[in-house]
Tab-separated table of C-alpha atoms in Angstrom:
chain	number	residue	atom	x	y	z
I	1045	MET	CA	40.555	137.078	74.564
I	1046	VAL	CA	37.230	138.855	74.082
I	1047	ASP	CA	36.635	142.252	75.651
I	1048	LEU	CA	33.277	143.323	77.014
I	1049	LEU	CA	33.091	146.550	74.992
I	1050	SER	CA	33.511	144.738	71.701
I	1051	LEU	CA	30.997	142.102	72.858
I	1052	ASN	CA	28.411	144.829	73.463
I	1053	GLU	CA	29.012	146.002	69.908
I	1054	VAL	CA	28.738	142.432	68.609
I	1055	LEU	CA	25.399	142.003	70.414
I	1056	LEU	CA	24.001	145.253	69.033
I	1057	GLU	CA	25.142	144.632	65.457
I	1058	SER	CA	23.822	141.064	65.561
I	1059	ALA	CA	20.415	142.243	66.795
I	1060	LYS	CA	20.310	144.935	64.089
I	1061	GLU	CA	21.068	142.346	61.401
I	1062	ILE	CA	18.263	140.040	62.538
I	1063	PHE	CA	15.641	142.728	63.138
I	1064	GLU	CA	16.321	144.427	59.803
I	1065	THR	CA	16.251	141.205	57.766
I	1066	MET	CA	13.687	139.003	59.488
I	1067	VAL	CA	11.550	141.160	61.772
I	1068	PHE	CA	11.319	144.417	59.797
I	1069	MET	CA	11.449	146.601	62.908
I	1070	ASP	CA	13.835	149.478	63.644
I	1071	LEU	CA	16.049	149.240	66.646
I	1072	SER	CA	18.640	151.396	68.334
I	1073	GLU	CA	20.726	151.248	71.463
I	1074	SER	CA	18.837	152.623	74.453
I	1075	THR	CA	20.485	155.067	76.814
I	1076	ASP	CA	17.773	154.307	79.370
I	1077	GLU	CA	19.484	152.968	82.486
I	1078	GLY	CA	16.186	151.611	83.818
I	1079	GLN	CA	15.623	148.474	85.817
I	1080	ASP	CA	14.244	145.171	84.553
I	1081	VAL	CA	11.814	144.985	81.637
I	1082	GLU	CA	8.553	146.045	83.273
I	1083	GLY	CA	5.492	143.862	83.759
I	1084	CYS	CA	5.087	140.380	82.379
I	1085	ALA	CA	8.027	139.503	80.165
I	1086	LEU	CA	9.412	136.758	77.985
I	1087	LEU	CA	13.001	135.573	78.239
I	1088	GLY	CA	14.454	133.666	75.296
I	1089	THR	CA	17.746	131.926	76.043
I	1090	ILE	CA	20.232	129.783	74.202
I	1091	THR	CA	23.403	128.234	75.572
I	1092	PHE	CA	26.751	127.763	73.880
I	1093	LYS	CA	30.005	125.978	74.606
I	1094	GLY	CA	33.527	126.036	73.258
I	1095	ALA	CA	36.310	128.522	74.026
I	1096	LEU	CA	33.489	130.577	75.541
I	1097	GLU	CA	30.728	128.872	77.516
I	1098	GLY	CA	27.543	130.547	78.561
I	1099	CYS	CA	24.156	131.798	77.619
I	1100	LEU	CA	22.673	134.462	75.373
I	1101	ALA	CA	19.368	135.948	76.532
I	1102	PHE	CA	16.814	138.260	74.964
I	1103	CYS	CA	14.246	139.730	77.372
I	1104	CYS	CA	11.248	141.829	76.381
I	1105	SER	CA	7.757	142.661	77.605
I	1106	THR	CA	4.823	140.522	76.458
I	1107	PRO	CA	3.371	143.317	74.236
I	1108	CYS	CA	6.798	143.735	72.623
I	1109	ALA	CA	7.069	139.969	72.045
I	1110	GLN	CA	3.621	139.982	70.419
I	1111	ALA	CA	4.618	142.882	68.136
I	1112	ILE	CA	7.798	141.009	67.138
I	1113	ALA	CA	5.846	137.808	66.401
I	1114	ILE	CA	3.211	139.688	64.358
I	1115	ASN	CA	5.945	141.320	62.268
I	1116	MET	CA	7.928	138.106	61.788
I	1117	LEU	CA	4.820	136.273	60.608
I	1118	GLY	CA	3.574	139.154	58.469
I	1119	LEU	CA	0.231	139.268	60.266
I	1120	ASP	CA	-2.144	142.207	60.474
I	1121	THR	CA	-1.524	144.219	63.641
I	1122	THR	CA	-5.164	143.797	64.641
I	1123	GLU	CA	-4.926	140.000	64.512
I	1124	GLU	CA	-4.717	138.046	67.748
I	1125	ILE	CA	-1.551	136.041	68.074
I	1126	ALA	CA	-1.322	132.734	69.893
I	1127	GLU	CA	0.886	132.545	72.976
I	1128	GLU	CA	2.718	129.596	71.404
I	1129	ASP	CA	3.605	131.655	68.317
I	1130	THR	CA	4.807	134.523	70.492
I	1131	CYS	CA	7.071	132.241	72.550
I	1132	ASP	CA	8.323	130.535	69.400
I	1133	ALA	CA	9.191	133.903	67.836
I	1134	ILE	CA	11.231	134.976	70.869
I	1135	GLY	CA	13.060	131.629	70.837
I	1136	GLU	CA	13.884	132.207	67.181
I	1137	ILE	CA	15.154	135.714	67.939
I	1138	ALA	CA	17.542	134.228	70.527
I	1139	ASN	CA	18.541	131.511	68.056
I	1140	MET	CA	19.195	133.854	65.128
I	1141	VAL	CA	20.987	136.507	67.196
I	1142	MET	CA	23.191	133.737	68.649
I	1143	GLY	CA	23.948	132.549	65.109
I	1144	SER	CA	25.060	136.033	64.148
I	1145	VAL	CA	27.100	136.460	67.360
I	1146	LYS	CA	28.764	133.091	66.747
I	1147	LYS	CA	29.744	134.119	63.218
I	1148	ARG	CA	31.164	137.435	64.436
I	1149	LEU	CA	33.171	135.736	67.230
I	1150	ALA	CA	34.489	132.886	65.077
I	1151	GLU	CA	37.913	134.483	64.659
I	1152	SER	CA	38.487	135.194	68.363
I	1153	ALA	CA	36.520	132.360	70.004
I	1154	GLY	CA	36.590	129.609	67.385
I	1155	ASN	CA	33.562	127.425	66.713
I	1156	LEU	CA	30.896	127.580	69.422
I	1157	GLU	CA	28.447	124.710	69.808
I	1158	VAL	CA	24.941	126.076	70.271
I	1159	SER	CA	21.899	124.509	71.974
I	1160	ILE	CA	18.218	124.678	71.076
I	1161	PRO	CA	16.555	127.877	72.393
I	1162	SER	CA	14.095	127.925	75.267
I	1163	VAL	CA	11.614	130.568	76.390
I	1164	VAL	CA	10.084	131.330	79.790
I	1165	SER	CA	7.573	133.984	80.795
I	1166	GLY	CA	7.150	135.766	84.107
I	1167	HIS	CA	8.062	138.890	86.073
I	1168	LYS	CA	11.547	140.287	86.762
I	1169	LEU	CA	13.257	137.572	84.735
I	1170	ARG	CA	17.019	137.295	84.794
I	1171	ASN	CA	19.572	134.839	83.530
I	1172	ASN	CA	22.390	133.758	85.807
I	1173	LEU	CA	25.557	131.771	85.262
I	1174	GLY	CA	26.905	131.636	88.812
I	1175	GLU	CA	30.049	133.176	90.253
I	1176	GLY	CA	32.827	134.410	88.020
I	1177	ALA	CA	30.676	134.823	84.950
I	1178	ARG	CA	31.209	137.899	82.804
I	1179	LYS	CA	28.279	139.746	81.330
I	1180	ALA	CA	27.956	141.805	78.167
I	1181	SER	CA	24.626	143.534	77.875
I	1182	VAL	CA	22.876	146.087	75.694
I	1183	ARG	CA	19.510	147.719	76.204
I	1184	ILE	CA	17.729	148.038	72.894
I	1185	ASN	CA	14.906	150.325	71.834
I	1186	ILE	CA	12.531	148.737	69.345
I	1187	GLU	CA	10.497	151.122	67.182
I	1188	ASP	CA	11.042	153.747	69.922
I	1189	GLU	CA	8.259	151.988	71.800
I	1190	TYR	CA	9.716	149.037	73.654
I	1191	VAL	CA	12.889	148.698	75.716
I	1192	THR	CA	14.420	145.241	75.662
I	1193	GLU	CA	17.627	143.680	76.959
I	1194	LEU	CA	20.062	141.480	75.094
I	1195	SER	CA	22.793	139.907	77.195
I	1196	LEU	CA	25.588	137.409	76.995
I	1197	LEU	CA	26.775	135.675	80.168
I	1198	TYR	CA	29.939	133.664	79.736
I	1199	HIS	CA	33.050	132.047	81.150
I	1200	GLU	CA	36.241	131.788	79.165
I	1201	ASN	CA	37.157	128.145	78.915
I	1202	SER	CA	40.881	127.452	79.283
I	1203	ASN	CA	40.583	123.710	78.464
L	1344	MET	CA	5.083	120.450	36.288
L	1345	ALA	CA	3.545	120.120	39.770
L	1346	LYS	CA	6.025	120.703	42.560
L	1347	THR	CA	5.803	119.701	46.204
L	1348	LEU	CA	7.677	121.455	49.018
L	1349	LEU	CA	8.296	120.026	52.494
L	1350	ILE	CA	9.368	122.398	55.289
L	1351	VAL	CA	11.003	120.704	58.277
L	1352	ASP	CA	11.586	122.742	61.434
L	1353	ASP	CA	10.758	122.111	65.092
L	1354	SER	CA	9.552	125.712	65.380
L	1355	ALA	CA	6.026	126.203	63.993
L	1356	THR	CA	6.720	129.922	63.771
L	1357	MET	CA	9.847	129.380	61.708
L	1358	ARG	CA	7.936	127.045	59.366
L	1359	LYS	CA	5.413	129.838	58.791
L	1360	ILE	CA	8.207	132.369	58.219
L	1361	VAL	CA	9.928	130.052	55.735
L	1362	MET	CA	6.621	129.487	53.919
L	1363	ARG	CA	5.966	133.232	53.789
L	1364	THR	CA	9.481	133.917	52.476
L	1365	VAL	CA	9.134	131.234	49.790
L	1366	LYS	CA	5.888	132.891	48.641
L	1367	MET	CA	7.594	136.310	48.652
L	1368	SER	CA	10.382	134.864	46.501
L	1369	GLY	CA	7.860	134.214	43.724
L	1370	LEU	CA	8.517	130.478	43.605
L	1371	ASP	CA	5.358	128.548	42.875
L	1372	PHE	CA	4.662	125.233	44.584
L	1373	ASP	CA	1.461	123.269	43.999
L	1374	LYS	CA	1.621	121.660	47.398
L	1375	THR	CA	3.417	122.642	50.594
L	1376	GLU	CA	3.702	120.327	53.571
L	1377	GLU	CA	5.208	120.790	57.022
L	1378	ALA	CA	6.955	118.508	59.492
L	1379	GLY	CA	7.883	119.388	63.075
L	1380	ASN	CA	10.660	116.820	63.406
L	1381	GLY	CA	12.738	114.312	61.477
L	1382	VAL	CA	10.447	111.335	62.098
L	1383	GLU	CA	7.423	113.230	60.802
L	1384	ALA	CA	9.446	114.340	57.774
L	1385	LEU	CA	10.405	110.745	56.938
L	1386	GLU	CA	6.728	109.711	57.181
L	1387	LYS	CA	5.748	112.456	54.723
L	1388	LEU	CA	8.556	111.493	52.346
L	1389	VAL	CA	7.502	107.830	52.364
L	1390	ALA	CA	3.829	108.777	51.883
L	1391	GLY	CA	4.362	110.730	48.679
L	1392	PRO	CA	6.949	112.358	46.432
L	1393	VAL	CA	8.568	115.597	47.577
L	1394	ASP	CA	10.534	117.687	45.104
L	1395	ILE	CA	12.250	120.059	47.502
L	1396	MET	CA	12.765	119.719	51.251
L	1397	LEU	CA	13.789	122.780	53.294
L	1398	CYS	CA	15.332	121.463	56.485
L	1399	ASP	CA	16.477	123.025	59.756
L	1400	VAL	CA	19.761	121.725	61.198
L	1401	ASN	CA	19.385	122.235	64.932
L	1402	MET	CA	16.371	120.115	65.937
L	1403	PRO	CA	15.728	117.919	68.986
L	1404	GLU	CA	15.673	114.101	68.724
L	1405	MET	CA	16.853	113.896	65.112
L	1406	SER	CA	19.058	116.716	63.819
L	1407	GLY	CA	18.807	117.963	60.254
L	1408	THR	CA	22.154	116.386	59.413
L	1409	GLU	CA	20.919	112.990	60.649
L	1410	LEU	CA	17.703	113.446	58.678
L	1411	VAL	CA	19.651	114.029	55.441
L	1412	LYS	CA	21.443	110.691	55.903
L	1413	GLU	CA	18.112	108.916	56.529
L	1414	VAL	CA	16.458	110.521	53.502
L	1415	ARG	CA	19.304	109.430	51.257
L	1416	LYS	CA	18.692	105.813	52.320
L	1417	LEU	CA	15.128	105.998	50.947
L	1418	PRO	CA	15.077	104.700	47.363
L	1419	ASP	CA	12.079	106.850	46.391
L	1420	CYS	CA	13.778	110.056	47.518
L	1421	GLU	CA	16.815	110.008	45.252
L	1422	SER	CA	15.488	112.957	43.286
L	1423	THR	CA	14.329	114.970	46.311
L	1424	LYS	CA	16.442	118.111	46.579
L	1425	ILE	CA	17.404	118.984	50.155
L	1426	ILE	CA	18.204	122.560	51.124
L	1427	MET	CA	19.351	123.132	54.685
L	1428	VAL	CA	18.180	126.299	56.479
L	1429	SER	CA	20.108	127.252	59.598
L	1430	THR	CA	21.759	129.894	61.742
L	1431	GLU	CA	24.783	127.592	61.755
L	1432	SER	CA	27.207	128.632	59.053
L	1433	SER	CA	30.533	126.926	59.712
L	1434	GLN	CA	32.177	125.632	56.550
L	1435	GLU	CA	32.822	122.313	58.285
L	1436	LEU	CA	29.087	121.805	58.860
L	1437	ILE	CA	28.168	122.893	55.329
L	1438	ASP	CA	30.789	120.620	53.745
L	1439	GLY	CA	29.696	117.702	55.935
L	1440	VAL	CA	25.982	117.930	55.194
L	1441	MET	CA	26.599	118.493	51.467
L	1442	ALA	CA	28.780	115.357	51.446
L	1443	ASP	CA	25.922	113.477	53.151
L	1444	GLY	CA	23.530	114.382	50.350
L	1445	ALA	CA	22.157	117.900	50.840
L	1446	ASN	CA	21.907	120.010	47.692
L	1447	GLY	CA	22.172	123.505	49.166
L	1448	PHE	CA	22.478	125.593	52.305
L	1449	ILE	CA	20.680	128.805	53.295
L	1450	THR	CA	21.839	130.671	56.392
L	1451	LYS	CA	19.530	132.671	58.648
L	1452	PRO	CA	18.771	135.528	58.506
L	1453	PHE	CA	17.475	134.904	54.993
L	1454	THR	CA	15.705	136.945	52.331
L	1455	PRO	CA	13.255	136.035	49.532
L	1456	GLU	CA	16.102	136.668	47.074
L	1457	LYS	CA	18.204	134.011	48.787
L	1458	PHE	CA	15.406	131.441	48.436
L	1459	GLN	CA	14.993	132.421	44.785
L	1460	GLU	CA	18.725	131.951	44.179
L	1461	LYS	CA	19.006	128.586	45.933
L	1462	LEU	CA	15.711	126.974	44.904
L	1463	SER	CA	15.108	128.132	41.339
L	1464	PRO	CA	17.771	125.803	39.822
L	1465	PHE	CA	15.625	122.897	41.065
L	1466	MET	CA	12.281	124.207	39.843
L	1467	ASN	CA	12.484	122.984	36.237
């Protein structure tokens, strides 16, 4: 029903749409085949159900999350940003990217019901959907400074 | 004429972003209030007149669609214009919430121009 290559493209185009319109930061696909996002990171996730069931996740380092939050809120780069605002911003990124993904998949996957986003912080964070889950994933360069990961873990629902 | 805006969203960051985008759109409100959930929004609406309410759809406890129905039961809020702001964009949802009493729908990601287009008809 949905192939992984086109899902990678959907993820990238959705992220571009959100970052260009709401975050005002440039992004491009990263060719870096590195490991996990290094150091302390934030993971914003949002689940969905319907013909596809699963979870979209956006993972970035804490400095990257702070830069995203500062840009979204239009703050001065020298201003300190509260941890709550940073977490909230990453949750909103997951929420808005999921909204764009949902719109782009409407023809092939129908209407997906989406949850409220949640954010966790820590080291070597990963999302997991158990056995048999498929994963689409793109590594994204933000402002040529930060490498982030956007992924979609899902099962196709035959019911 | 003095205008009051109420922004309802469970995300404090999104409320700030909405407020910033409204300012960038050039629309001038004398008073702007915020509510973090539907119950808080109803309290603000009962406490004083609100001209325009910008309301998220996907919120815990009371969703934006439920809030619209509750607002429309309040006799003092008949003239309050309700504009939904959401990443959700299915026609079914839009039609449903408009039938329940919303006056407009803005999908995320949004721009100042979009706020100008959707809110300015209610500014006079």
